[in-house]
Short mmCIF file of C-alpha atoms in Angstrom, two decimals:
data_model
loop_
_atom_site.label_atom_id
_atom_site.label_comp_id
_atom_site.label_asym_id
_atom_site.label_seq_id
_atom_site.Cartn_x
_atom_site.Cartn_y
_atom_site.Cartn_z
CA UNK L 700 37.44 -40.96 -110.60
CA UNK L 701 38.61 -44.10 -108.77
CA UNK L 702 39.61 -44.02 -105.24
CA UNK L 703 42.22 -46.17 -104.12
CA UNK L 704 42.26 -46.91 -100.14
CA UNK L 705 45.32 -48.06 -98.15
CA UNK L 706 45.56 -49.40 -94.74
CA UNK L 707 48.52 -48.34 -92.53
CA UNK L 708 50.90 -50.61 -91.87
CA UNK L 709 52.98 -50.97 -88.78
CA UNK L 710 56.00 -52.18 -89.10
CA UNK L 711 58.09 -53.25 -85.51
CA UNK L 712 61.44 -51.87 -84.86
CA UNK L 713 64.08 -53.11 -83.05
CA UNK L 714 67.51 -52.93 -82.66
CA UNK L 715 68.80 -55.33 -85.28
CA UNK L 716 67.49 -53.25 -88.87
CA UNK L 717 66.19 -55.90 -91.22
CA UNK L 718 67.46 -55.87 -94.34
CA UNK L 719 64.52 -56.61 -95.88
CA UNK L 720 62.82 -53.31 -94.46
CA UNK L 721 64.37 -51.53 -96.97
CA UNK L 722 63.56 -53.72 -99.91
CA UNK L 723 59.73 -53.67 -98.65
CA UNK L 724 60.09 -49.99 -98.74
CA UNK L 725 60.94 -49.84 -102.50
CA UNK L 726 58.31 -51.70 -103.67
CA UNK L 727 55.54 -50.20 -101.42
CA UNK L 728 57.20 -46.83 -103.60
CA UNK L 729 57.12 -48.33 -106.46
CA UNK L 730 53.51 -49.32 -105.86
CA UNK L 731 52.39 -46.24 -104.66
CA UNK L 732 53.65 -44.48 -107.78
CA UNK L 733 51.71 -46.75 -109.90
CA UNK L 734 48.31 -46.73 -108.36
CA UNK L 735 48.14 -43.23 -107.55
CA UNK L 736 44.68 -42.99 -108.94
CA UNK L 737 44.75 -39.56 -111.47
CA UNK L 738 42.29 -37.01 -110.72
CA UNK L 739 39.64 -36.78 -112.75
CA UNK L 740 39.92 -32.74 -114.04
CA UNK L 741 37.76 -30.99 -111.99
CA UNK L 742 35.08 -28.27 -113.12
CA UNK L 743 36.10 -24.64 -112.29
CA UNK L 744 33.04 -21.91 -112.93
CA UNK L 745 33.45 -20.27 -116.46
CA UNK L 746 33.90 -16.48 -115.79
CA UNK L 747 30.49 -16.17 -117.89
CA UNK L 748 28.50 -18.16 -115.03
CA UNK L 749 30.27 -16.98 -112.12
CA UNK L 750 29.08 -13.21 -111.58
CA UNK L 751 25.50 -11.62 -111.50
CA UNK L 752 23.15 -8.59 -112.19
CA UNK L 753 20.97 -6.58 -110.04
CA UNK L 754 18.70 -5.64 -112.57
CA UNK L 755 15.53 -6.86 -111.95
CA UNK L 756 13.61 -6.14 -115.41
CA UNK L 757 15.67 -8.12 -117.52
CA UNK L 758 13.91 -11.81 -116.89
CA UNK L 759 13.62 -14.50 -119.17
CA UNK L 760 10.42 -16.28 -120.31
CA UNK L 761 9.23 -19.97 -120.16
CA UNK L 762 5.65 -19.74 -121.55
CA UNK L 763 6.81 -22.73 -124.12
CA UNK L 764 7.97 -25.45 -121.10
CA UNK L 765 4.79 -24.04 -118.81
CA UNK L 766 2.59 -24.96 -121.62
CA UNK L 767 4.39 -28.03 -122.12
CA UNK L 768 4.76 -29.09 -118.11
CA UNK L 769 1.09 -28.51 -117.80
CA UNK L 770 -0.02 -30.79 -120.84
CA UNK L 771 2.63 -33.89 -119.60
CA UNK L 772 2.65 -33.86 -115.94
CA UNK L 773 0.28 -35.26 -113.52
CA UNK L 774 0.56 -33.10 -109.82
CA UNK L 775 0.02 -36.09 -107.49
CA UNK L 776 -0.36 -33.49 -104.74
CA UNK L 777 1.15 -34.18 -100.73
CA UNK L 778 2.18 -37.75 -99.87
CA UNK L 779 -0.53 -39.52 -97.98
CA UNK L 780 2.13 -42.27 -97.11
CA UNK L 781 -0.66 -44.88 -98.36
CA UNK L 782 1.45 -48.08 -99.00
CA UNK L 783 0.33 -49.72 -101.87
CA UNK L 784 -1.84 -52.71 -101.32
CA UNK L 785 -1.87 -56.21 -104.00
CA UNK L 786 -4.73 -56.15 -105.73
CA UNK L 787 -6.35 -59.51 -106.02
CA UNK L 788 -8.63 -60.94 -108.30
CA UNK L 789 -9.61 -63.29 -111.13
CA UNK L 790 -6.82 -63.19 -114.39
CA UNK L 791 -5.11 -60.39 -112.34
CA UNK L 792 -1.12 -61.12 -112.21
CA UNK L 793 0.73 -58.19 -110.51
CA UNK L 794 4.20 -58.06 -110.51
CA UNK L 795 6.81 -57.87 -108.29
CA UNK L 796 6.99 -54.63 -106.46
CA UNK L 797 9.47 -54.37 -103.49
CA UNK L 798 9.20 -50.40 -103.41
CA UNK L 799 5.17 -50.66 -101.89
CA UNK L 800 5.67 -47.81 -99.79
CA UNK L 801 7.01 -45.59 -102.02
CA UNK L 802 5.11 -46.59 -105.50
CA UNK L 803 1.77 -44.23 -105.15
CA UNK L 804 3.32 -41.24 -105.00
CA UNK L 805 5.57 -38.26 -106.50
CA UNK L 806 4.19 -36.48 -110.10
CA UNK L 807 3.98 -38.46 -112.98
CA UNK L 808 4.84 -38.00 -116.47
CA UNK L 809 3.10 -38.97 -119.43
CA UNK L 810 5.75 -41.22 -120.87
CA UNK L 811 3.57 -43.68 -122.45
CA UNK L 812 1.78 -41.07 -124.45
CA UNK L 813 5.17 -38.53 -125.31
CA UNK L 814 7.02 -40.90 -126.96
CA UNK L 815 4.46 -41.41 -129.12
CA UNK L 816 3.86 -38.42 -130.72
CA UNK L 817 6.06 -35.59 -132.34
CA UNK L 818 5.73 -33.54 -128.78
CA UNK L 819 8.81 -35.85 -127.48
CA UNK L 820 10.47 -33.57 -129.65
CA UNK L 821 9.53 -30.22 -127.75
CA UNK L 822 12.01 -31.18 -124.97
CA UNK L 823 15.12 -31.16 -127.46
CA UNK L 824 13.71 -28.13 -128.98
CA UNK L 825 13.28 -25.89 -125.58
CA UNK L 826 16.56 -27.39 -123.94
CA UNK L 827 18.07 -25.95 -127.71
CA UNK L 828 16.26 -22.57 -126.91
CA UNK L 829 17.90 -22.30 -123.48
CA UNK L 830 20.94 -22.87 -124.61
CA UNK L 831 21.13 -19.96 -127.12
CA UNK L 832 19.83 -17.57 -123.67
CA UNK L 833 23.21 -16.13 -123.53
CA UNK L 834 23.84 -15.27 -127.18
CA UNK L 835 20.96 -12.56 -126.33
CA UNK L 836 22.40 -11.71 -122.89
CA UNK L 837 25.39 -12.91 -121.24
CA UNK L 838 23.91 -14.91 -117.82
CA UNK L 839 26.09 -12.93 -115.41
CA UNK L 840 23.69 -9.63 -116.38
CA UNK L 841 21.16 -11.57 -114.79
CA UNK L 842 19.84 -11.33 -110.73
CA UNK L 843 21.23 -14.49 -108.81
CA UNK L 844 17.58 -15.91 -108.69
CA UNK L 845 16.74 -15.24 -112.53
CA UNK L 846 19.81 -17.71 -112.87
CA UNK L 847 18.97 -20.26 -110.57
CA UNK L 848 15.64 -20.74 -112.73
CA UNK L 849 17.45 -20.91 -115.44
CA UNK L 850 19.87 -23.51 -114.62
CA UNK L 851 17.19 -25.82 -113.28
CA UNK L 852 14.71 -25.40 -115.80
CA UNK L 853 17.64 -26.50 -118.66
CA UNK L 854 18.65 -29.59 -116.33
CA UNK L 855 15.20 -30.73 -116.04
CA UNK L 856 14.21 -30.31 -119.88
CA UNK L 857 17.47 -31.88 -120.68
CA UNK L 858 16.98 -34.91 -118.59
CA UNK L 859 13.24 -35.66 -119.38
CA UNK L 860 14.58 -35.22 -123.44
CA UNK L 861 17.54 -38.38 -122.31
CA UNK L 862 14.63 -40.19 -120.59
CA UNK L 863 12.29 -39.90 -123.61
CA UNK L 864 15.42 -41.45 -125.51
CA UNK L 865 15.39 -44.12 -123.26
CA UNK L 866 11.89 -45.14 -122.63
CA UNK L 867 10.59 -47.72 -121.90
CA UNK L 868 13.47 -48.66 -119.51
CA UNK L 869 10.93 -49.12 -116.04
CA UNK L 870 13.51 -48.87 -113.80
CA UNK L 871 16.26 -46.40 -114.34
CA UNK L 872 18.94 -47.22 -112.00
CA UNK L 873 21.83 -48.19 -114.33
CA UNK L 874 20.98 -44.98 -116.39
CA UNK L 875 21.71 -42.80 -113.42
CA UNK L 876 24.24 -44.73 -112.07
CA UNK L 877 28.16 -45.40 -113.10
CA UNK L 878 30.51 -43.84 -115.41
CA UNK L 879 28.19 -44.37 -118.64
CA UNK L 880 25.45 -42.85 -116.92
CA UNK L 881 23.13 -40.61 -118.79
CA UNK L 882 24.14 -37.54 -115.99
CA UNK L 883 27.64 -37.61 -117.06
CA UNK L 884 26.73 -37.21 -121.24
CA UNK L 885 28.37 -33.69 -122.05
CA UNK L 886 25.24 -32.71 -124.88
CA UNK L 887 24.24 -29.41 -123.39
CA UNK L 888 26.60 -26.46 -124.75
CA UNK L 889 26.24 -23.15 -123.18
CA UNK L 890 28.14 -19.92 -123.97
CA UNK L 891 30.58 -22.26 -125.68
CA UNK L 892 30.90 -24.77 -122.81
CA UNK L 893 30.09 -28.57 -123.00
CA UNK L 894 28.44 -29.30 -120.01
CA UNK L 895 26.52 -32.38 -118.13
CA UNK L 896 23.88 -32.73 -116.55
CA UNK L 897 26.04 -33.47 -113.14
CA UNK L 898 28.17 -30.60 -114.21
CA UNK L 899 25.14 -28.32 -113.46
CA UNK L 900 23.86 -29.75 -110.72
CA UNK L 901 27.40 -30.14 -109.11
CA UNK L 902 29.47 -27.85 -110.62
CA UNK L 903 26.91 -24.99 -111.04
CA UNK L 904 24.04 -24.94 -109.09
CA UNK L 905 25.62 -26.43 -105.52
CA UNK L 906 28.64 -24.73 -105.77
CA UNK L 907 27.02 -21.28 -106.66
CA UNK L 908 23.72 -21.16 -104.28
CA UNK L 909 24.27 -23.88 -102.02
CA UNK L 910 24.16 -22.27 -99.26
CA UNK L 911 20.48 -22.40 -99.45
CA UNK L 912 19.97 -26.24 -99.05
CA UNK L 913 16.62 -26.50 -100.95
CA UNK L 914 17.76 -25.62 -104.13
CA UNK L 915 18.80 -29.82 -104.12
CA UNK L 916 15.11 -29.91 -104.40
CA UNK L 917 15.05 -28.66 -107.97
CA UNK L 918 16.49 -31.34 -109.63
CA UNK L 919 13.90 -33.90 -110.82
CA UNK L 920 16.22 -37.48 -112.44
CA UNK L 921 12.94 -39.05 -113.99
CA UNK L 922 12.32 -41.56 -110.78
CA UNK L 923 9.98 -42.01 -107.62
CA UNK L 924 13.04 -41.57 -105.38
CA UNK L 925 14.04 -38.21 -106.74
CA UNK L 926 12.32 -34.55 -106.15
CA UNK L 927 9.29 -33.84 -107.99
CA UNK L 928 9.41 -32.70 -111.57
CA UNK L 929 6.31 -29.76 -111.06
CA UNK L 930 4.15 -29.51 -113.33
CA UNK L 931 4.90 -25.49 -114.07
CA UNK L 932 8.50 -23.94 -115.21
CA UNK L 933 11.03 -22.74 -112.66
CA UNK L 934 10.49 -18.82 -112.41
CA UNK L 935 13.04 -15.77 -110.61
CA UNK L 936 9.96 -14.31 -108.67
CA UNK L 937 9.08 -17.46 -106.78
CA UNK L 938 11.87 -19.86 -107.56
CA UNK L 939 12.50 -20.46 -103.64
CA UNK L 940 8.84 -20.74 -103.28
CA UNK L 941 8.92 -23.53 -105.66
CA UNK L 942 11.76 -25.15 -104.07
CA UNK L 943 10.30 -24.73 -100.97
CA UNK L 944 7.27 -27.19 -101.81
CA UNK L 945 9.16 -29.38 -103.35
CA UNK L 946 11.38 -29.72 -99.86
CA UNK L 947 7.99 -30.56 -97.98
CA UNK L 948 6.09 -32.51 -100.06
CA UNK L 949 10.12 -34.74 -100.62
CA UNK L 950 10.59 -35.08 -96.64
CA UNK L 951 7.16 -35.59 -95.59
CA UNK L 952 6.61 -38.69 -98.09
CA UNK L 953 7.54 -42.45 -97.68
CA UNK L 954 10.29 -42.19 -100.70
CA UNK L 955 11.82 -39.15 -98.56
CA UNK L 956 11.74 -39.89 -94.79
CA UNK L 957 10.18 -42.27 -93.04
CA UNK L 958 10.97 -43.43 -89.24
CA UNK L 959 10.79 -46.72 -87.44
CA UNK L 960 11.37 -47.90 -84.27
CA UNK L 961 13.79 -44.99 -83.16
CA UNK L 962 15.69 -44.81 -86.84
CA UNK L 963 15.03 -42.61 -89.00
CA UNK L 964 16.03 -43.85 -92.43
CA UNK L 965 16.05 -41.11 -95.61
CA UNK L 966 16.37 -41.16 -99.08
CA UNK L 967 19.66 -41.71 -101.05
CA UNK L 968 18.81 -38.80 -102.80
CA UNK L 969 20.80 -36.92 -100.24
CA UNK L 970 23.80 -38.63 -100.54
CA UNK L 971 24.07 -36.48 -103.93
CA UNK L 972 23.69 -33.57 -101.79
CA UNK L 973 26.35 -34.07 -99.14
CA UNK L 974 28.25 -31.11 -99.81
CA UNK L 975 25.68 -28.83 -98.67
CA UNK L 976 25.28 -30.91 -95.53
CA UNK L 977 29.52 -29.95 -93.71
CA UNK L 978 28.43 -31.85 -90.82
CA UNK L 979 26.49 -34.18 -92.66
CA UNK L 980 24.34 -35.87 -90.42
CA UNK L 981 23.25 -33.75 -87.68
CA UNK L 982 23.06 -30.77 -90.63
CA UNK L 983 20.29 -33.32 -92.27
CA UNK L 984 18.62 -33.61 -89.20
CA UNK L 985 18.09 -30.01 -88.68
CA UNK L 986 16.94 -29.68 -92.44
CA UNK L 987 15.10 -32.48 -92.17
CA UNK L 988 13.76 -30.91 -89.06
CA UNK L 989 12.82 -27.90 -90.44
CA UNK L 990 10.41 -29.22 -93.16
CA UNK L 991 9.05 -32.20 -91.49
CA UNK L 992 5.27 -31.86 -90.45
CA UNK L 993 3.88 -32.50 -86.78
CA UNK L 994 2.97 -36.00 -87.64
CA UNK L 995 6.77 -37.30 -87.46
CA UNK L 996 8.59 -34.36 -86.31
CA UNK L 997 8.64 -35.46 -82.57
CA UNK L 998 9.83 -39.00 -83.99
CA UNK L 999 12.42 -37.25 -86.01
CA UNK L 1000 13.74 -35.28 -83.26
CA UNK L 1001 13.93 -38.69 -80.71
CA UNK L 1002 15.46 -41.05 -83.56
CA UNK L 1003 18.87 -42.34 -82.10
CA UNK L 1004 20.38 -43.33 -85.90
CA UNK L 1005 20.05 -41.66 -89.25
CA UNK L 1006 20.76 -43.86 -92.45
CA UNK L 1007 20.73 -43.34 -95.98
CA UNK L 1008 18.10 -46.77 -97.15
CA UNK L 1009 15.02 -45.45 -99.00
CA UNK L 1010 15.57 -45.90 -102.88
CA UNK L 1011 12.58 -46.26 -105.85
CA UNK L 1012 14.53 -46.34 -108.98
CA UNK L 1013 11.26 -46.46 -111.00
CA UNK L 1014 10.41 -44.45 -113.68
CA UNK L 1015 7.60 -41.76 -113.05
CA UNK L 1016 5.41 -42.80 -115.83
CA UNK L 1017 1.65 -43.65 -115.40
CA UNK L 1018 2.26 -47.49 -115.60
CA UNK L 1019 5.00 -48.37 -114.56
CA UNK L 1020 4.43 -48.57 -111.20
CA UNK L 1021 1.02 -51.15 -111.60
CA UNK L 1022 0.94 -52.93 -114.89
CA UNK L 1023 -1.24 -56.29 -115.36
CA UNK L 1024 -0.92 -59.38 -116.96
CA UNK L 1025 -3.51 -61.25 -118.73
CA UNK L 1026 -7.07 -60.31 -118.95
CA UNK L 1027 -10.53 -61.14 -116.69
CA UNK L 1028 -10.42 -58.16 -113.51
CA UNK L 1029 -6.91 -57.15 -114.48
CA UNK L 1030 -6.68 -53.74 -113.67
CA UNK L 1031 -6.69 -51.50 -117.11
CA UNK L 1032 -4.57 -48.36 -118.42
CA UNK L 1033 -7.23 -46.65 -118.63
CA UNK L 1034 -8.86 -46.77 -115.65
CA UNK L 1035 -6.12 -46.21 -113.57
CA UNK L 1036 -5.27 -43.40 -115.97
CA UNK L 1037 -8.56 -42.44 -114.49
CA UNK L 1038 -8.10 -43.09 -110.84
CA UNK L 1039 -4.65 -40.87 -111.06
CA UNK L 1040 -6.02 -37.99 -112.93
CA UNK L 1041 -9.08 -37.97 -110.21
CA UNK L 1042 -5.88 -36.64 -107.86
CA UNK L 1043 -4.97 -34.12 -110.32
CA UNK L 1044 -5.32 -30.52 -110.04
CA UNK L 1045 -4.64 -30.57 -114.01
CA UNK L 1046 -8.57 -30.64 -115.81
CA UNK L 1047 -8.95 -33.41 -117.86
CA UNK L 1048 -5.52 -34.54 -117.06
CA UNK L 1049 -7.22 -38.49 -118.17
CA UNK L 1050 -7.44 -37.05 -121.80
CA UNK L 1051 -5.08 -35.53 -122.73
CA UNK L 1052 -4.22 -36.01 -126.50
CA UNK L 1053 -0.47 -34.05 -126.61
CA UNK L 1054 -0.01 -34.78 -130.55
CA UNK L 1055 -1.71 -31.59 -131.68
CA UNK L 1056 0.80 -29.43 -129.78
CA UNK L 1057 4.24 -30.25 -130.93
CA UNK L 1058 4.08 -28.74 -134.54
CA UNK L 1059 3.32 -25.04 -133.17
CA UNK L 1060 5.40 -25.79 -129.94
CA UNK L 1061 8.49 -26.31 -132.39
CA UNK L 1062 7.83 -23.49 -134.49
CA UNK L 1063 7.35 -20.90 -131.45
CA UNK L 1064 10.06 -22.16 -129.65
CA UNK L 1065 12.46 -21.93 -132.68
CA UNK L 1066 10.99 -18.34 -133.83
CA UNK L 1067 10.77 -16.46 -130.61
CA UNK L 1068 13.08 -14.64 -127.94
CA UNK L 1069 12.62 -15.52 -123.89
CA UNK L 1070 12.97 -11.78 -123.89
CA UNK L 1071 10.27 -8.95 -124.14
CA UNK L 1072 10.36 -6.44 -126.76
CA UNK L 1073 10.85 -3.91 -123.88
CA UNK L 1074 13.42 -6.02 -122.01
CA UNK L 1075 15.52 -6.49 -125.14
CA UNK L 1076 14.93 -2.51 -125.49
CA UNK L 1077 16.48 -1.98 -122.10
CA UNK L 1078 19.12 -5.09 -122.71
CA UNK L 1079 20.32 -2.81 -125.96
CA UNK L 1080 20.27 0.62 -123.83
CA UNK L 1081 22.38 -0.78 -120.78
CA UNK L 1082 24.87 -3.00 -123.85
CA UNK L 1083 25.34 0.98 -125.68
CA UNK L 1084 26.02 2.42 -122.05
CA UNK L 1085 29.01 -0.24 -121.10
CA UNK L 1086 29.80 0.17 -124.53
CA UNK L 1087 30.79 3.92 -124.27
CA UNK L 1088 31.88 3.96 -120.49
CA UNK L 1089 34.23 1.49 -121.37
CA UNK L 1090 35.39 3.22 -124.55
CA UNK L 1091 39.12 5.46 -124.22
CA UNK L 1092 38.31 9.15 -125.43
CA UNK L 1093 41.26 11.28 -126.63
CA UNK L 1094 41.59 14.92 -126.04
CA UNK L 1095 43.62 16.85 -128.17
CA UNK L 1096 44.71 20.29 -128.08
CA UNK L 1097 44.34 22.49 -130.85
CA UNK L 1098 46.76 24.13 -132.50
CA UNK L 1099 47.27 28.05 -131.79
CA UNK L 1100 47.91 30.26 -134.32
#
């Protein structure tokens, strides 16, 4: 959608009418007709996404993207706000990296080692599974929170499956960015509707639960500057539990907040967010507030200007980030492989050979329901009951004789 902005223009008046007032009129109608920018159709909620359940038993399982999470993501744990120092040394070339302060932390994803094997295709797979959730039950029989999981846990297998397309693009800015970006590509189809991955973040998730801010938290685009991608799938039971750590470990870290000298700058990220935030920047404060730790909250509270100015469009491989040139001290893959995994909560996070997975990944994926025998059992029950209380009966009388 392009915006077109016009300045007012004042025209004097006086007694004598110009005759060329009216001409200038014309064509600033005639211009005005042909600029008018057209709207780009917006997204109203399918009938299908728009309701809920209260039943609580009927919850979907993610066993397949937890086993897969665990195996490709590194937990990098809180932010330290350590700023990345040169290293220096014999045949060592570093290069460039204006994003210091932000390039040791969020999670990282095994990248280098996905796209190598046949796992890369366990994303496509799962996001494929999640897409066929409501051919087994329709997503408006489900509890507001079983949804929520749901909706994040397809945007953020859908997005690491366009980044694995993509890789090894380091920094990913002009694939999240313009009209061609990889956020607007309609390839997820649910209950018959084409969606994008903006259309659920946007069109979905904010406009259906946004009046709990953190659920902005759940959506992980693949870079340093974004929320975390965790290393577990989204769950109903603890979904805002989830979110909730994501929130502080994203504010209290250099790529989410960071204050200096009275001005407190924050991440772009929430620029995406704005419509959650009607007053926008004393509503940010508050949140911001609300999840900072005692280590800045006192300079958050006394900052005199908020402005949007932290970015790190870098990719969250392993990498990325430090990569050397040449040989001598250079620093090697694998011991900063090494020196990453050491922060890992993940056990033998350093060796992880993913290959052996994606063959029985693909075929349990493919073969199984997210549902329970016993929850499809009950899902069956309650689809027979709606079935006859919404079925006409006819009483007739019978004849006398």
């Amino acid at each position: 959608m392009i915006e077109i902005q016009t300045s007012a223009i004042k025209i004097n008046k006086n007694k004598n009418k110009n005759k060329g007032l009216i001409m200038i009129k014309c064509l600033l109608l005639i211009i005005a007709i042909v600029f008018i920018p057209v709207k780009a159709e917006e997204f109203s909620l399918p009938e299908e996404f728009s309701d809920f359940g209260l039943n609580r038993d009927i919850s979907i399982s993610y066993e397949d993207l937890d086993q897969l999470l665990e195996l490709t993501v590194i937990d990098m744990g809180l932010s330290d706000r350590t700023i990345l120092k040169p290293i220096v040394g014999n045949g060592t070339r570093l290069r460039s990296n204006r994003d210091r302060d932000t390039a040791l932390e969020a999670n990282r994803f095994y990248f280098e080692e996905v796209v190598k094997s046949d796992i890369k295709l366990g994303f496509k797979v799962i996001r494929q599974s999640l897409e066929k959730v409501p051919e087994e039950v329709p997503l408006n029989a489900l509890t507001l929170d079983e949804q929520l999981a749901y909706w994040l846990n397809l945007y953020n297998t859908a997005i690491i499956e366009k980044l694995i397309e993509h890789y090894p693009v380091r920094n990913a800015k002009k694939l999240l960015e313009g009209e061609s970006s990889i956020l607007n590509d309609k390839f997820i189809n649910v209950s018959g509707h084409t969606l994008s991955l903006n259309n659920i973040q946007h069109d979905i998730v904010f406009k259906k639960f946004g009046n709990k801010k953190i659920v902005m938290y759940g959506f992980y685009q693949g870079i340093i500057g974004s929320p975390n991608l965790r290393n577990e799938a989204y769950t109903a039971d603890k979904v805002y539990k989830q979110l909730s750590g994501n929130a502080e470990e994203f504010v209290n870290s250099n790529r989410g907040v960071q204050v200096k000298r009275n001005r407190l700058s924050v991440s772009i990220f929430y620029d995406q967010a704005k419509i959650l935030f009607p007053d926008f920047e004393n509503d940010l404060l508050k949140h911001i507030l609300n999840y900072s730790d005692s280590s800045i909250n006192s300079q958050v509270e006394d900052s005199e200007e908020l402005i949007l100015a932290i970015e790190d469009w870098n990719v969250t491989d392993i990498y990325g980030t430090e990569r050397s040139f040449g040989e001598g001290n250079a620093t090697n893959k694998a011991a900063l492989l090494n020196a990453v995994a050491a922060n890992s909560n993940v056990p033998g996070a350093g060796a992880m050979n993913l290959s052996f997975l994606s063959d029985m990944l693909s075929s349990k994926v493919s073969s199984q329901s997210r549902f329970s025998p016993a929850v499809l059992d009950k899902i069956n029950k309650l689809r027979l009951k709606k079935k006859i209380n919404s079925s006409s009966v006819k009483i007739k009388d019978l004849p006398t004789k």
